């Protein structure tokens, strides 16, 4: 299966959710300093997280708390 997501510019960091029940989310931190949650199961964007001011250093999902942690400059 191949799914293409149109993202604005370069993708600096990615993280995949370890909790694949009804969705399969990948978080993508892009050069426009937003994080987009891409749902592989549906092929759509689930959410866009904005408000960051600099490049992303890392992204990760916290397994037991249903959180996405974002570290940006």
CSV table of N, CA and C in Angstrom, one decimal:
chain,number,residue,atom,x,y,z
A,1,UNK,N,0.8,-1.2,0.0
A,1,UNK,CA,0.0,0.0,0.0
A,1,UNK,C,0.9,1.2,0.0
A,2,UNK,N,0.6,2.2,-0.9
A,2,UNK,CA,1.3,3.4,-0.9
A,2,UNK,C,0.3,4.6,-0.8
A,3,UNK,N,0.6,5.5,0.1
A,3,UNK,CA,-0.2,6.6,0.3
A,3,UNK,C,0.7,7.9,0.3
A,4,UNK,N,0.3,8.8,-0.6
A,4,UNK,CA,1.1,10.1,-0.7
A,4,UNK,C,0.4,11.2,0.1
A,5,UNK,N,1.1,11.9,0.9
A,5,UNK,CA,0.6,13.0,1.6
A,5,UNK,C,1.3,14.3,1.1
A,6,UNK,N,0.6,15.2,0.6
A,6,UNK,CA,1.1,16.5,0.1
A,6,UNK,C,1.4,17.4,1.3
A,7,UNK,N,2.7,17.5,1.6
A,7,UNK,CA,3.2,18.3,2.8
A,7,UNK,C,3.9,19.5,2.2
A,8,UNK,N,3.8,20.7,2.9
A,8,UNK,CA,4.4,21.9,2.4
A,8,UNK,C,5.9,21.9,2.7
A,9,UNK,N,6.8,21.7,1.8
A,9,UNK,CA,8.2,21.7,2.0
A,9,UNK,C,8.8,20.4,2.6
A,10,UNK,N,9.9,20.6,3.2
A,10,UNK,CA,10.7,19.4,3.7
A,10,UNK,C,10.1,18.9,5.0
A,11,UNK,N,10.2,17.6,5.2
A,11,UNK,CA,9.8,17.0,6.5
A,11,UNK,C,11.1,16.8,7.3
A,12,UNK,N,11.1,17.4,8.5
A,12,UNK,CA,12.3,17.3,9.3
A,12,UNK,C,12.3,16.2,10.3
A,13,UNK,N,11.1,15.8,10.8
A,13,UNK,CA,11.0,14.8,11.8
A,13,UNK,C,9.7,14.0,11.6
A,14,UNK,N,9.7,12.7,11.9
A,14,UNK,CA,8.5,12.0,11.9
A,14,UNK,C,8.4,11.1,13.2
A,15,UNK,N,7.2,10.7,13.5
A,15,UNK,CA,7.0,9.7,14.6
A,15,UNK,C,5.7,9.0,14.3
A,16,UNK,N,5.7,7.7,14.6
A,16,UNK,CA,4.5,6.8,14.3
A,16,UNK,C,3.9,6.5,15.6
A,17,UNK,N,2.6,6.6,15.7
A,17,UNK,CA,1.9,6.2,16.9
A,17,UNK,C,1.9,4.7,17.2
A,18,UNK,N,2.3,4.3,18.4
A,18,UNK,CA,2.3,2.9,18.7
A,18,UNK,C,1.0,2.3,19.0
A,19,UNK,N,-0.1,3.1,19.0
A,19,UNK,CA,-1.4,2.7,19.4
A,19,UNK,C,-2.3,2.6,18.1
A,20,UNK,N,-2.2,1.6,17.4
A,20,UNK,CA,-2.9,1.4,16.1
A,20,UNK,C,-4.2,0.6,16.4
A,21,UNK,N,-5.3,1.3,16.8
A,21,UNK,CA,-6.5,0.7,17.0
A,21,UNK,C,-7.5,1.0,15.9
A,22,UNK,N,-8.0,2.2,15.9
A,22,UNK,CA,-8.9,2.7,14.8
A,22,UNK,C,-8.2,3.6,13.9
A,23,UNK,N,-7.0,3.9,14.1
A,23,UNK,CA,-6.2,4.8,13.3
A,23,UNK,C,-4.8,4.4,13.3
A,24,UNK,N,-4.0,4.9,12.3
A,24,UNK,CA,-2.6,4.7,12.2
A,24,UNK,C,-1.9,6.0,11.9
A,25,UNK,N,-1.6,6.7,13.0
A,25,UNK,CA,-1.1,8.1,12.8
A,25,UNK,C,0.4,8.2,12.7
A,26,UNK,N,0.8,9.0,11.8
A,26,UNK,CA,2.2,9.4,11.7
A,26,UNK,C,2.2,11.0,11.9
A,27,UNK,N,3.1,11.4,12.8
A,27,UNK,CA,3.3,12.9,13.0
A,27,UNK,C,4.4,13.3,12.1
A,28,UNK,N,4.3,14.4,11.3
A,28,UNK,CA,5.3,14.9,10.4
A,28,UNK,C,5.6,16.3,10.8
A,29,UNK,N,6.8,16.7,11.2
A,29,UNK,CA,7.2,18.0,11.5
A,29,UNK,C,7.8,18.6,10.2
A,30,UNK,N,7.2,19.7,9.7
A,30,UNK,CA,7.6,20.2,8.4
A,30,UNK,C,8.4,21.5,8.6
A,31,UNK,N,9.0,22.0,7.5
A,31,UNK,CA,9.7,23.2,7.5
A,31,UNK,C,8.9,24.5,7.7
A,32,UNK,N,7.6,24.4,7.6
A,32,UNK,CA,6.7,25.5,7.8
A,32,UNK,C,6.3,25.5,9.3
A,33,UNK,N,7.0,24.9,10.1
A,33,UNK,CA,6.9,24.8,11.6
A,33,UNK,C,5.5,24.4,12.1
A,34,UNK,N,4.9,23.4,11.4
A,34,UNK,CA,3.7,22.8,11.9
A,34,UNK,C,3.9,21.3,11.9
A,35,UNK,N,3.1,20.7,12.7
A,35,UNK,CA,3.1,19.2,12.8
A,35,UNK,C,1.8,18.8,12.2
A,36,UNK,N,1.8,17.9,11.3
A,36,UNK,CA,0.6,17.3,10.7
A,36,UNK,C,0.5,15.9,11.1
A,37,UNK,N,-0.7,15.5,11.6
A,37,UNK,CA,-1.0,14.1,11.9
A,37,UNK,C,-1.6,13.5,10.7
A,38,UNK,N,-0.9,12.5,10.1
A,38,UNK,CA,-1.4,11.9,8.9
A,38,UNK,C,-1.9,10.5,9.2
A,39,UNK,N,-3.1,10.2,8.9
A,39,UNK,CA,-3.8,8.9,9.2
A,39,UNK,C,-3.6,8.0,8.0
A,40,UNK,N,-2.7,7.0,8.2
A,40,UNK,CA,-2.4,6.0,7.1
A,40,UNK,C,-3.7,5.2,6.7
A,41,UNK,N,-4.5,4.9,7.7
A,41,UNK,CA,-5.7,4.0,7.5
A,41,UNK,C,-6.7,4.7,6.6
A,42,UNK,N,-6.9,6.0,6.7
A,42,UNK,CA,-7.9,6.7,5.9
A,42,UNK,C,-7.2,7.4,4.7
A,43,UNK,N,-5.9,7.7,4.8
A,43,UNK,CA,-5.3,8.5,3.8
A,43,UNK,C,-5.5,10.0,3.9
A,44,UNK,N,-6.0,10.5,5.1
A,44,UNK,CA,-6.3,11.9,5.3
A,44,UNK,C,-5.5,12.5,6.4
A,45,UNK,N,-5.4,13.8,6.5
A,45,UNK,CA,-4.8,14.5,7.6
A,45,UNK,C,-5.8,14.5,8.8
A,46,UNK,N,-5.4,14.1,9.9
A,46,UNK,CA,-6.2,14.0,11.1
A,46,UNK,C,-6.3,15.4,11.8
A,47,UNK,N,-5.1,16.0,11.9
A,47,UNK,CA,-5.0,17.3,12.6
A,47,UNK,C,-3.7,18.0,12.1
A,48,UNK,N,-3.7,19.4,12.3
A,48,UNK,CA,-2.5,20.2,12.1
A,48,UNK,C,-2.3,20.9,13.4
A,49,UNK,N,-1.1,20.8,13.9
A,49,UNK,CA,-0.7,21.4,15.2
A,49,UNK,C,0.3,22.6,14.8
A,50,UNK,N,-0.2,23.8,15.1
A,50,UNK,CA,0.6,25.0,14.8
A,50,UNK,C,1.0,25.7,16.0
A,51,UNK,N,1.7,26.8,15.9
A,51,UNK,CA,2.1,27.6,17.0
A,51,UNK,C,3.6,27.5,17.4
A,52,UNK,N,4.3,26.6,16.7
A,52,UNK,CA,5.7,26.4,16.9
A,52,UNK,C,6.5,27.5,16.2
A,53,UNK,N,7.7,27.9,16.7
A,53,UNK,CA,8.4,29.0,16.1
A,53,UNK,C,9.7,28.6,15.4
A,54,UNK,N,10.2,27.4,15.6
A,54,UNK,CA,11.4,27.0,15.0
A,54,UNK,C,11.4,25.6,14.5
A,55,UNK,N,12.6,25.1,14.0
A,55,UNK,CA,12.7,23.8,13.4
A,55,UNK,C,12.5,22.7,14.5
A,56,UNK,N,12.0,21.6,14.1
A,56,UNK,CA,11.7,20.5,15.1
A,56,UNK,C,13.0,19.7,15.4
A,57,UNK,N,13.2,19.5,16.6
A,57,UNK,CA,14.4,18.7,17.1
A,57,UNK,C,13.9,17.2,17.2
A,58,UNK,N,12.8,17.0,17.7
A,58,UNK,CA,12.3,15.6,17.8
A,58,UNK,C,10.8,15.6,18.0
A,59,UNK,N,10.2,14.4,17.6
A,59,UNK,CA,8.8,14.1,17.9
A,59,UNK,C,8.7,12.7,18.4
A,60,UNK,N,7.8,12.5,19.4
A,60,UNK,CA,7.6,11.1,19.8
A,60,UNK,C,6.3,11.0,20.5
A,61,UNK,N,5.7,9.8,20.4
A,61,UNK,CA,4.4,9.5,21.1
A,61,UNK,C,4.7,8.9,22.4
A,62,UNK,N,4.0,9.3,23.4
A,62,UNK,CA,4.1,8.6,24.7
A,62,UNK,C,3.0,7.5,24.7
A,63,UNK,N,3.5,6.3,24.8
A,63,UNK,CA,2.7,5.1,24.6
A,63,UNK,C,1.4,5.0,25.6
A,64,UNK,N,1.6,5.2,26.8
A,64,UNK,CA,0.5,4.9,27.8
A,64,UNK,C,-0.4,6.1,28.0
A,65,UNK,N,0.0,7.3,27.5
A,65,UNK,CA,-0.8,8.5,27.8
A,65,UNK,C,-1.5,9.2,26.7
A,66,UNK,N,-1.4,8.6,25.5
A,66,UNK,CA,-2.0,9.1,24.3
A,66,UNK,C,-1.6,10.6,24.0
A,67,UNK,N,-0.3,10.9,24.2
A,67,UNK,CA,0.3,12.2,24.0
A,67,UNK,C,1.3,12.1,22.8
A,68,UNK,N,1.4,13.2,22.1
A,68,UNK,CA,2.5,13.5,21.2
A,68,UNK,C,3.3,14.5,21.8
A,69,UNK,N,4.6,14.2,22.0
A,69,UNK,CA,5.6,15.2,22.5
A,69,UNK,C,6.3,15.8,21.4
A,70,UNK,N,6.5,17.2,21.4
A,70,UNK,CA,7.1,17.9,20.4
A,70,UNK,C,8.2,18.7,21.0
A,71,UNK,N,9.4,18.7,20.4
A,71,UNK,CA,10.5,19.5,20.9
A,71,UNK,C,11.0,20.3,19.7
A,72,UNK,N,10.8,21.6,19.8
A,72,UNK,CA,11.2,22.5,18.7
A,72,UNK,C,12.1,23.6,19.3
A,73,UNK,N,12.9,24.2,18.4
A,73,UNK,CA,13.8,25.3,18.8
A,73,UNK,C,13.0,26.6,18.9
